[in-house]
GROMACS .gro file of C-alpha atoms in nm:
model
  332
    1UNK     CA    1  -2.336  -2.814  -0.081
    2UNK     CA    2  -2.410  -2.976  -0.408
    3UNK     CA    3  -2.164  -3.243  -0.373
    4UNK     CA    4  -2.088  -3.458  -0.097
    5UNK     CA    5  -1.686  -3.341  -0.048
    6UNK     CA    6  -1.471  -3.358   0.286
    7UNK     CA    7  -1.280  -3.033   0.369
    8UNK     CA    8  -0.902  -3.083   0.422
    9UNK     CA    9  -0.810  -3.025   0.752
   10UNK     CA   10  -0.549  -2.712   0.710
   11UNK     CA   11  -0.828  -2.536   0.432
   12UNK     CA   12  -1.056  -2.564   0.722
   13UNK     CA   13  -0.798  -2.382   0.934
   14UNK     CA   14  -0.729  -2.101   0.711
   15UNK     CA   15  -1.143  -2.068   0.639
   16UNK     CA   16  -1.179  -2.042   1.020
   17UNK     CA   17  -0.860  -1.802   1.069
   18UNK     CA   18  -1.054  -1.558   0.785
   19UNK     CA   19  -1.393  -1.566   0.960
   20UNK     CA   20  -1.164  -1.472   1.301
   21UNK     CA   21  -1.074  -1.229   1.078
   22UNK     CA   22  -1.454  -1.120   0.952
   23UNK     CA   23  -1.571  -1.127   1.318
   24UNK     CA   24  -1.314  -0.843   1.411
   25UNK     CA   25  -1.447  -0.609   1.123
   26UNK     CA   26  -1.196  -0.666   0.821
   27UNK     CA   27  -1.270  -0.630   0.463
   28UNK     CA   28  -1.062  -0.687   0.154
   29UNK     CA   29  -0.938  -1.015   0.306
   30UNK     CA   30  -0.692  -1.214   0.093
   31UNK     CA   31  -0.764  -1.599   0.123
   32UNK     CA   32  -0.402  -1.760   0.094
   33UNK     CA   33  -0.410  -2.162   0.038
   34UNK     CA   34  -0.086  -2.104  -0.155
   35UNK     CA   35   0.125  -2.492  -0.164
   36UNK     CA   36   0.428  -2.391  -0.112
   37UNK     CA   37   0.352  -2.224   0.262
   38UNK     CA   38   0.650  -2.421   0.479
   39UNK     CA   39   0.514  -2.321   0.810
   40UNK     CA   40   0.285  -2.544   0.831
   41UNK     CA   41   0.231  -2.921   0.667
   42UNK     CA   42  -0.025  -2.877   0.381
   43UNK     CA   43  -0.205  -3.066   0.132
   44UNK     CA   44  -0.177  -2.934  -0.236
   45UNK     CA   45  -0.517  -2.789  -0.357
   46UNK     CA   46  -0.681  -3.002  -0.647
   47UNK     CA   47  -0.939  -2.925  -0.887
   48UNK     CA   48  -1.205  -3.047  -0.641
   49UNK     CA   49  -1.034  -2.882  -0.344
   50UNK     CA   50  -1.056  -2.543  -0.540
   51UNK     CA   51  -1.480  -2.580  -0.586
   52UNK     CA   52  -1.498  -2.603  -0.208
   53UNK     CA   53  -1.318  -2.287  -0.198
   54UNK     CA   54  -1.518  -2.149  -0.529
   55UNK     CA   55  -1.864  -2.233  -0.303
   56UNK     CA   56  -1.711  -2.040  -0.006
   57UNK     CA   57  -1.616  -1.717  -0.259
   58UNK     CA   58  -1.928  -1.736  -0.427
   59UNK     CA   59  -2.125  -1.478  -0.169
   60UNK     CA   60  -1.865  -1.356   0.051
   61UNK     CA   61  -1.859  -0.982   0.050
   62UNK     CA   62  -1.571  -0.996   0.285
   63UNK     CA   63  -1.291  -1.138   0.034
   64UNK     CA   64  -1.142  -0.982  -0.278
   65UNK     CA   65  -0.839  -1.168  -0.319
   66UNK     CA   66  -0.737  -1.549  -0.320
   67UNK     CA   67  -0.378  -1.715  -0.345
   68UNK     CA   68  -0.370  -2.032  -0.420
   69UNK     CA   69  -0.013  -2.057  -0.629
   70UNK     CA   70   0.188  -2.385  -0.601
   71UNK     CA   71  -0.105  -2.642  -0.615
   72UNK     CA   72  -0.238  -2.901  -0.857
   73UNK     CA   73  -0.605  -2.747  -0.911
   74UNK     CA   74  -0.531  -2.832  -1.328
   75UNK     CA   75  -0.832  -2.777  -1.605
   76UNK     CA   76  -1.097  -2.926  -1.363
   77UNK     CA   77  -1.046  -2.592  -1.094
   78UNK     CA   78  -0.980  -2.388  -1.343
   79UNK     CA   79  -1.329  -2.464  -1.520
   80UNK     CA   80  -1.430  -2.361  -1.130
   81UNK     CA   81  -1.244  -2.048  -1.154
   82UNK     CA   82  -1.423  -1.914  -1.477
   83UNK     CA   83  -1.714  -1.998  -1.356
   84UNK     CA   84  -1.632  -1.778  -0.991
   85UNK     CA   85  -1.519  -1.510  -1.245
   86UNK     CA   86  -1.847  -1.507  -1.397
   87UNK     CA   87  -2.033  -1.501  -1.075
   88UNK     CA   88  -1.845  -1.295  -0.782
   89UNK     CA   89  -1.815  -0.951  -0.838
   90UNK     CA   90  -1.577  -0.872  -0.543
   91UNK     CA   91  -1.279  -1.057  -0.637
   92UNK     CA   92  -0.979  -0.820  -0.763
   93UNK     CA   93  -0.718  -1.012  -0.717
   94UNK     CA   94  -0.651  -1.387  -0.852
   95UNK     CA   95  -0.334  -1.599  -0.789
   96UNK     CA   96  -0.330  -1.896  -0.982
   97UNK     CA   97   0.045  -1.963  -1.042
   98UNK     CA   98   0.225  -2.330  -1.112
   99UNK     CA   99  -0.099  -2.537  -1.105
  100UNK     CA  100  -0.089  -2.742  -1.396
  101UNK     CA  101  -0.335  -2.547  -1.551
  102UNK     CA  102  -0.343  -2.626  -1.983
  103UNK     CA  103  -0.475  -2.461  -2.292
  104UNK     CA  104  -0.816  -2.584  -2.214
  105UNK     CA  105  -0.847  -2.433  -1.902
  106UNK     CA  106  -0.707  -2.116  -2.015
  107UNK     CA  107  -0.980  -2.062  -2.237
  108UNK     CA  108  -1.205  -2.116  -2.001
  109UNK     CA  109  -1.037  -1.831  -1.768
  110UNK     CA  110  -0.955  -1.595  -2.071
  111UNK     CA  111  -1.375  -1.624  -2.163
  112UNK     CA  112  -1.443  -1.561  -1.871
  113UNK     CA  113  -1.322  -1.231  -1.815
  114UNK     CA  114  -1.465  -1.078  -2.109
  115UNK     CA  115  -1.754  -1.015  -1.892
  116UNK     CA  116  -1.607  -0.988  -1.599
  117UNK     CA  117  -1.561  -0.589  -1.463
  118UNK     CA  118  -1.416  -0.648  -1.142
  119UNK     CA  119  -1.093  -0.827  -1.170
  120UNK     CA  120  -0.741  -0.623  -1.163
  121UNK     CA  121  -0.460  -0.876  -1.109
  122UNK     CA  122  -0.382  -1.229  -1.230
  123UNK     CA  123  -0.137  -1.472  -1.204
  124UNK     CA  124  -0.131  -1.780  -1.438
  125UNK     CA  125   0.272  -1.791  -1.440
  126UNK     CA  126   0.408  -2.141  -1.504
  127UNK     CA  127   0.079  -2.260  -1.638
  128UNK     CA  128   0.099  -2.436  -1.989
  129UNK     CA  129  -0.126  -2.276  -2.117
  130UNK     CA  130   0.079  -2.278  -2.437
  131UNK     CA  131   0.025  -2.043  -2.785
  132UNK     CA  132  -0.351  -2.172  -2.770
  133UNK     CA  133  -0.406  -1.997  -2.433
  134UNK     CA  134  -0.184  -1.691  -2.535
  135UNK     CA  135  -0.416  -1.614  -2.782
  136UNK     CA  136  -0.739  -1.659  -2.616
  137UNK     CA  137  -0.597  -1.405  -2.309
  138UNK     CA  138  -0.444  -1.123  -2.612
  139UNK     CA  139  -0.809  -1.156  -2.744
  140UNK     CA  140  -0.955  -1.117  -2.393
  141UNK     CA  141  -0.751  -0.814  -2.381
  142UNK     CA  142  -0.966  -0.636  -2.666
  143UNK     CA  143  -1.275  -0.643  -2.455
  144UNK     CA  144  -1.181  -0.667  -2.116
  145UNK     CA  145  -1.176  -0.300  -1.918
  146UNK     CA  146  -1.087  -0.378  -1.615
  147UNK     CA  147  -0.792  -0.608  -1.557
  148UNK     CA  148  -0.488  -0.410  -1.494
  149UNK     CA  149  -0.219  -0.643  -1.410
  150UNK     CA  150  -0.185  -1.005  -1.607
  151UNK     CA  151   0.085  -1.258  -1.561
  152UNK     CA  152   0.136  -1.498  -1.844
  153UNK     CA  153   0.525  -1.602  -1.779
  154UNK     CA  154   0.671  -1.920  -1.825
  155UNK     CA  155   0.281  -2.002  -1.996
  156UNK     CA  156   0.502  -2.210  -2.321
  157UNK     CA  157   0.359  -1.838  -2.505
  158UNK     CA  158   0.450  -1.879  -2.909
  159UNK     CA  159   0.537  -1.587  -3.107
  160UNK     CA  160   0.149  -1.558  -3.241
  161UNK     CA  161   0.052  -1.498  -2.913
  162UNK     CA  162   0.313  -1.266  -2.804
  163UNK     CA  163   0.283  -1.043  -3.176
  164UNK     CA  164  -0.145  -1.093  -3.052
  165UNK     CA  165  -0.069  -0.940  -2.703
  166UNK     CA  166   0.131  -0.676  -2.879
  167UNK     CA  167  -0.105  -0.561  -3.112
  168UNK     CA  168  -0.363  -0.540  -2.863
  169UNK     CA  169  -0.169  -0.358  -2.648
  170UNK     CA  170  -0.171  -0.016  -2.843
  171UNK     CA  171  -0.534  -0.009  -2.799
  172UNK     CA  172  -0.554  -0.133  -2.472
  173UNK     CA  173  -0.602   0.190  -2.227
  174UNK     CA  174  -0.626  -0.043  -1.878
  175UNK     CA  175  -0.329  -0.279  -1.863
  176UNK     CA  176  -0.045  -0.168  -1.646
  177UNK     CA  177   0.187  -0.446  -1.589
  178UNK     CA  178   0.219  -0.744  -1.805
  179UNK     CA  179   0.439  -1.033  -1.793
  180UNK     CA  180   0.547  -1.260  -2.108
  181UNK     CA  181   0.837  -1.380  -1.975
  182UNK     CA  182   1.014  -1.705  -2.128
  183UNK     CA  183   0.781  -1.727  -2.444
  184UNK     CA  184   0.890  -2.010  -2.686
  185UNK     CA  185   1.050  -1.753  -2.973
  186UNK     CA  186   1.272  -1.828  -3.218
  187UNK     CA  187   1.254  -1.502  -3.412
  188UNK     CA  188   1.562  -1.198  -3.427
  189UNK     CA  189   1.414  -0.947  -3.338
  190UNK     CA  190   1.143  -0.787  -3.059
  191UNK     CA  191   0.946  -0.483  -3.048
  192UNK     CA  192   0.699  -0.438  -2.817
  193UNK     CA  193   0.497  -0.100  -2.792
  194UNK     CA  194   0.238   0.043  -2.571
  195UNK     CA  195   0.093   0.371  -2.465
  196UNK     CA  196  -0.015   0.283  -2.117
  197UNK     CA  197   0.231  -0.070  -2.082
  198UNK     CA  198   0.393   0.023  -1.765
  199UNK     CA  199   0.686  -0.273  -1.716
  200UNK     CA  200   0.773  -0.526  -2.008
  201UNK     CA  201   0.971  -0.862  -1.945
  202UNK     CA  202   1.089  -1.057  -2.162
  203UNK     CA  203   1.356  -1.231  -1.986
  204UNK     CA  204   1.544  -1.569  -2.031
  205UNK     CA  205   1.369  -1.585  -2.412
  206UNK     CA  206   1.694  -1.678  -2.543
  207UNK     CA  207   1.637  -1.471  -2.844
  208UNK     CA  208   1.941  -1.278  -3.057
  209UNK     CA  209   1.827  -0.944  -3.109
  210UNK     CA  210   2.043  -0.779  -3.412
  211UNK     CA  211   1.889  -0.449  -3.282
  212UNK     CA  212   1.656  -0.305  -3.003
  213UNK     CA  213   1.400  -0.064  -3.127
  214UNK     CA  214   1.246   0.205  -2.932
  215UNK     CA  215   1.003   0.468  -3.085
  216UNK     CA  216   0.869   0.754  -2.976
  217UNK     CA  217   0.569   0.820  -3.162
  218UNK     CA  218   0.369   0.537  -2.995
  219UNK     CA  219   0.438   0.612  -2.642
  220UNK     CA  220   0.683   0.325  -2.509
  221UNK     CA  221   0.740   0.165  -2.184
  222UNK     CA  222   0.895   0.396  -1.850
  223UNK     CA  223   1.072   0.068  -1.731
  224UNK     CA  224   1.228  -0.226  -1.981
  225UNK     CA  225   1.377  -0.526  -1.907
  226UNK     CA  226   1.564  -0.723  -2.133
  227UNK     CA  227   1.765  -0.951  -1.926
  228UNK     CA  228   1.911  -1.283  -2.008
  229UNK     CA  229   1.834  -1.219  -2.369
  230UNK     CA  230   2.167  -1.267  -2.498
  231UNK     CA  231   2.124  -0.950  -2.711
  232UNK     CA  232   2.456  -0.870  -2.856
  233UNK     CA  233   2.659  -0.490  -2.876
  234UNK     CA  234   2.451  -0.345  -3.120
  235UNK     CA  235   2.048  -0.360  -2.992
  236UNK     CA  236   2.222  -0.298  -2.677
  237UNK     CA  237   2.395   0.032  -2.806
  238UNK     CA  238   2.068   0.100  -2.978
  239UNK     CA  239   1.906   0.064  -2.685
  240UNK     CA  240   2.124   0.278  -2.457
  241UNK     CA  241   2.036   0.565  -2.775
  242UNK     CA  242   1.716   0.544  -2.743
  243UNK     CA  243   1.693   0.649  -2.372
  244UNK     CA  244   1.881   0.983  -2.543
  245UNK     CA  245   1.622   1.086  -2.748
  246UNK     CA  246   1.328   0.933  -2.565
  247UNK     CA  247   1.261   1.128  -2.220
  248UNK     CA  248   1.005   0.870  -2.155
  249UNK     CA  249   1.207   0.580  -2.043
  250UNK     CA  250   1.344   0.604  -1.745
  251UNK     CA  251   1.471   0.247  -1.625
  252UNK     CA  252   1.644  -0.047  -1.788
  253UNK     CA  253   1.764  -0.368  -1.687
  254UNK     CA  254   2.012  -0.565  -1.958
  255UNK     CA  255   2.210  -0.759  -1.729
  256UNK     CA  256   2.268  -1.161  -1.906
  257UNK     CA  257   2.346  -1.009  -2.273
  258UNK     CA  258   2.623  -0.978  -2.425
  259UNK     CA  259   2.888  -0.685  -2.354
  260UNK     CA  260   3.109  -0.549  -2.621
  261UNK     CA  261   3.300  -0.239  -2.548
  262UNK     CA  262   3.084  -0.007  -2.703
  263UNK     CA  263   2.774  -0.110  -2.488
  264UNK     CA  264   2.990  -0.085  -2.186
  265UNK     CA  265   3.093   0.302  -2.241
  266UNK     CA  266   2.740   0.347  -2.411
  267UNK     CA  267   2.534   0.268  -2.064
  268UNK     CA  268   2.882   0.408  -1.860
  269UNK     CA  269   2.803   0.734  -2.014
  270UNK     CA  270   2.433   0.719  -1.994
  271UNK     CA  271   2.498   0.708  -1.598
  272UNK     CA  272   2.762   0.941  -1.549
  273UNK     CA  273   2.587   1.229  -1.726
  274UNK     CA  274   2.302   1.092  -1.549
  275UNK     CA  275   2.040   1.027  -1.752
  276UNK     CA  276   2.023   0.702  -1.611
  277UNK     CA  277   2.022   0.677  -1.259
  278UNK     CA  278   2.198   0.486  -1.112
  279UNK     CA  279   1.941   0.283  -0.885
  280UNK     CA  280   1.746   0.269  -1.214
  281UNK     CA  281   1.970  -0.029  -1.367
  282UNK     CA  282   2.105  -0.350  -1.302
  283UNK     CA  283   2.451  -0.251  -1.372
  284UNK     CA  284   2.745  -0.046  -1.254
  285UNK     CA  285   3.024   0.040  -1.505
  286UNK     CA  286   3.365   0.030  -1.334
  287UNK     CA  287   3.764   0.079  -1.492
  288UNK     CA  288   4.046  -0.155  -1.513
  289UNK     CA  289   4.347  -0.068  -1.697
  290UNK     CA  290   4.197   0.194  -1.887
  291UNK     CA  291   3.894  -0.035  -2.014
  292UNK     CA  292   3.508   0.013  -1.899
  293UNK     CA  293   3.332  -0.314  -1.751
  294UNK     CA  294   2.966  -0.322  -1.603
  295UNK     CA  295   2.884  -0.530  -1.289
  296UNK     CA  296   2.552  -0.648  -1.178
  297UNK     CA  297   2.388  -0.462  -0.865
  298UNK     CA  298   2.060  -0.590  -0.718
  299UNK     CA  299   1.818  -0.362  -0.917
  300UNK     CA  300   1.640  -0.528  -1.131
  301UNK     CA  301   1.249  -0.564  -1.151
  302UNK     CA  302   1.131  -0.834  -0.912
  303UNK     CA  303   1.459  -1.030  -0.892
  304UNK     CA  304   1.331  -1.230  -0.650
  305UNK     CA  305   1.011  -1.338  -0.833
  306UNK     CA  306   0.965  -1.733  -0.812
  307UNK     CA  307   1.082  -1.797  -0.452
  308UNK     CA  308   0.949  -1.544  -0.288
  309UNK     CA  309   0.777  -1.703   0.005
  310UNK     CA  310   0.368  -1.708   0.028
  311UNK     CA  311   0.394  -1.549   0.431
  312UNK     CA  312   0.561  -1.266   0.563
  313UNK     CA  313   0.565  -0.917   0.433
  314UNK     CA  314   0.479  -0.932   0.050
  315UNK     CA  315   0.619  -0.591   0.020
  316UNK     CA  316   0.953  -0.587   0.223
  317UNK     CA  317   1.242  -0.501   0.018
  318UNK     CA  318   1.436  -0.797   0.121
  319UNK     CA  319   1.191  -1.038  -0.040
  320UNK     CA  320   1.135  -0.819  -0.345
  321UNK     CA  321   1.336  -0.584  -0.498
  322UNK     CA  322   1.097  -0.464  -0.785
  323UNK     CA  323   0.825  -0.378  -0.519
  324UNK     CA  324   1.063  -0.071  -0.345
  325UNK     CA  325   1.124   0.023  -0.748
  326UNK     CA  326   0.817   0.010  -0.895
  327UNK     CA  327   0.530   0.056  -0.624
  328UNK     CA  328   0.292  -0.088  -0.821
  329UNK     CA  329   0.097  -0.336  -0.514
  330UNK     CA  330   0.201  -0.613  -0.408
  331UNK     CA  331  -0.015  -0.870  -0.574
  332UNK     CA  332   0.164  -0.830  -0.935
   0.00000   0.00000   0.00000
C-alpha cells in the first residue's frame, strides 16, 4: 500500500469473513462495515479507514456491493469514493448513509458518476450535502444511464435542487426509485412528474399544499407518498380524484395530513368501490355515530426505514414493510 495505515481489528475480521466467503465460490458479495452493527463492538469507519477499504475494492472481481452507513468517513472518504467510482467497474451497489459527508464531497460523488456505467443503487441519506450537492446529483442525472435507485433524504435538499431533480426527471428513462425526503421547502405547493419515477417521498417536508396535482399526460408515479405533509382537505380530495381518472396510480400513503370530512369519505369511497385497495394505503376509514374517520394501518412504503438494523434478513417483512409492497431489492 501507498500509505503506511494500520487495519482496525473488526475491518480485518469482516475482510477475512469475505475471503471465507471467496474461497467457497461466492460472487456478488456485499462488504458490510455498516457503524451501527450491535453484535459486535466496532470502530466507526473514517475517511482514512474507508481508502483501506477503497484499495481492497479497487480489483476485486468478487464484490459488487459495500455498506458502510452509520460511520464518520466525511469529505476525505468520500473524495475516496469518487475516485473507486471512477475506477471499479463491478460495484452496483453503494451505501453511504449518515457519514458526515458535505457539499464538497457530494460533488465529488455526483462527478463521478457521470462516467461511471456500472452503478445502480446509492445511499447518501442524512448526508448534508445541502442545495449545493442537490444540484450537482439532478445534473448527474442528465448524463448518467445507469443508476437506477438514488437516495438523497434528509441531504438539507433546497427547493432549486428538488425543482432540478424534477425537471430532469421527465427525461430521465433509468431512475426507478428516488428519495427526496425532508428537503428544506418553504413553498405551497409540489408537483413532481415522471414517466419512469417508480416511488416518490416527500415526507416530513412540512409543506402546506393548497392542492395536489396529478396529470396524466406525463405519465405519473404507480405509488405516492405524501405523509407527514400536513396537506390540508382540499390537495387531499384532489388527490383522492386523481386516482379516478388516472388508472396509473395505484398506491398512496397520506397518513400525518390533515383530515377534514370530505377527505375522509373521499379515500372511504375510493376503498370501498375498490379502486384503492386496501393493502395499498396507510389508512382504514371506519364509522362512529354516523361520521367517517381513517386510522393508520402499517402500509406505508418503508416505514421502518432509519432503524432498520445492518444484520439479519434485509428483506423480511418484519424489518421492512415497503420491501413485501414494492419488491423493488433490498438495497434501496
Amino acid at each position: 500500500m501507498e500509505k503506511s495505515q494500520e487495519i482496525k481489528p473488526f475491518i480485518l475480521h469482516i475482510l477475512q469473513e469475505v475471503d471465507e466467503e471467496i474461497e467457497k465460490g461466492l460472487v456478488g458479495i456485499t462488504l458490510n462495515v455498516a457503524g451501527n452493527c450491535h453484535l459486535m463492538p466496532v470502530e466507526r469507519v473514517t475517511g482514512e479507514d474507508f481508502w483501506i477499504l477503497c484499495r481492497i475494492l479497487k480489483n476485486n472481481p468478487y464484490i459488487n456491493g459495500l455498506d458502510v452507513r452509520y460511520n464518520l468517513i466525511s469529505d476525505v472518504g468520500a473524495s475516496y469514493a469518487a475516485k473507486l467510482l471512477q475506477k471499479q467497474h463491478n460495484l452496483i451497489y453503494l451505501n453511504l448513509m449518515f457519514n458526515d459527508i458535505g457539499p464538497e464531497g457530494g460533488e465529488l460523488i455526483a462527478k463521478a458518476l457521470h462516467k461511471n456505467t456500472t452503478l445502480k443503487h446509492l445511499r447518501m441519506t442524512g448526508n448534508k450535502i445541502e442545495n449545493k450537492g442537490g444540484m450537482f446529483f439532478a445534473a448527474m442525472l442528465q448524463v448518467n444511464s445507469s443508476l437506477e435507485k438514488l437516495d438523497v433524504g434528509d441531504c438539507d435538499l433546497g427547493m432549486q435542487s428538488v425543482i432540478a431533480f424534477a425537471t430532469v426527471l421527465t427525461q430521465n428513462q433509468t431512475i426507478k426509485g428516488l428519495n427526496l425526503n425532508r428537503p428544506i421547502l418553504y413553498g405551497e405547493q409540489v408537483c413532481i412528474q415522471s414517466e419512469q419515477l417508480i416511488r416518490l417521498h416527500v415526507n416530513k417536508t412540512k409543506v402546506l399544499l393548497t392542492e395536489g396535482t396529478m396529470q396524466t399526460n406525463t405519465g405519473p408515479p404507480k405509488w405516492l407518498s405524501v405523509v407527514s405533509n400536513n396537506i390540508e382537505g382540499e390537495g387531499l380530495v384532489a388527490l383522492s380524484q386523481s386516482m379516478k381518472t388516472n388508472p396509473t396510480l395505484s398506491n398512496i400513503y397520506i397518513w400525518g395530513n390533515k383530515f377534514d370530512e370530505a377527505t375522509r369519505v373521499a379515500y372511504s369511497d375510493l376503498i370501498h368501490m375498490g379502486r384503492l385497495k386496501s393493502d395499498n394505503t396507510d389508512v382504514e376509514p371506519f364509522v362512529v355515530d354516523g361520521h367517517v374517520y381513517l386510522a393508520e394501518v402499517s402500509n406505508g412504503l418503508k416505514r421502518h426505514y432509519y432503524w432498520t438494523p445492518g444484520y439479519g434478513e434485509a428483506c423480511s417483512p418484519s424489518s421492512n414493510a415497503g420491501f413485501t409492497l414494492v419488491p423493488v431489492g433490498q438495497y434501496l
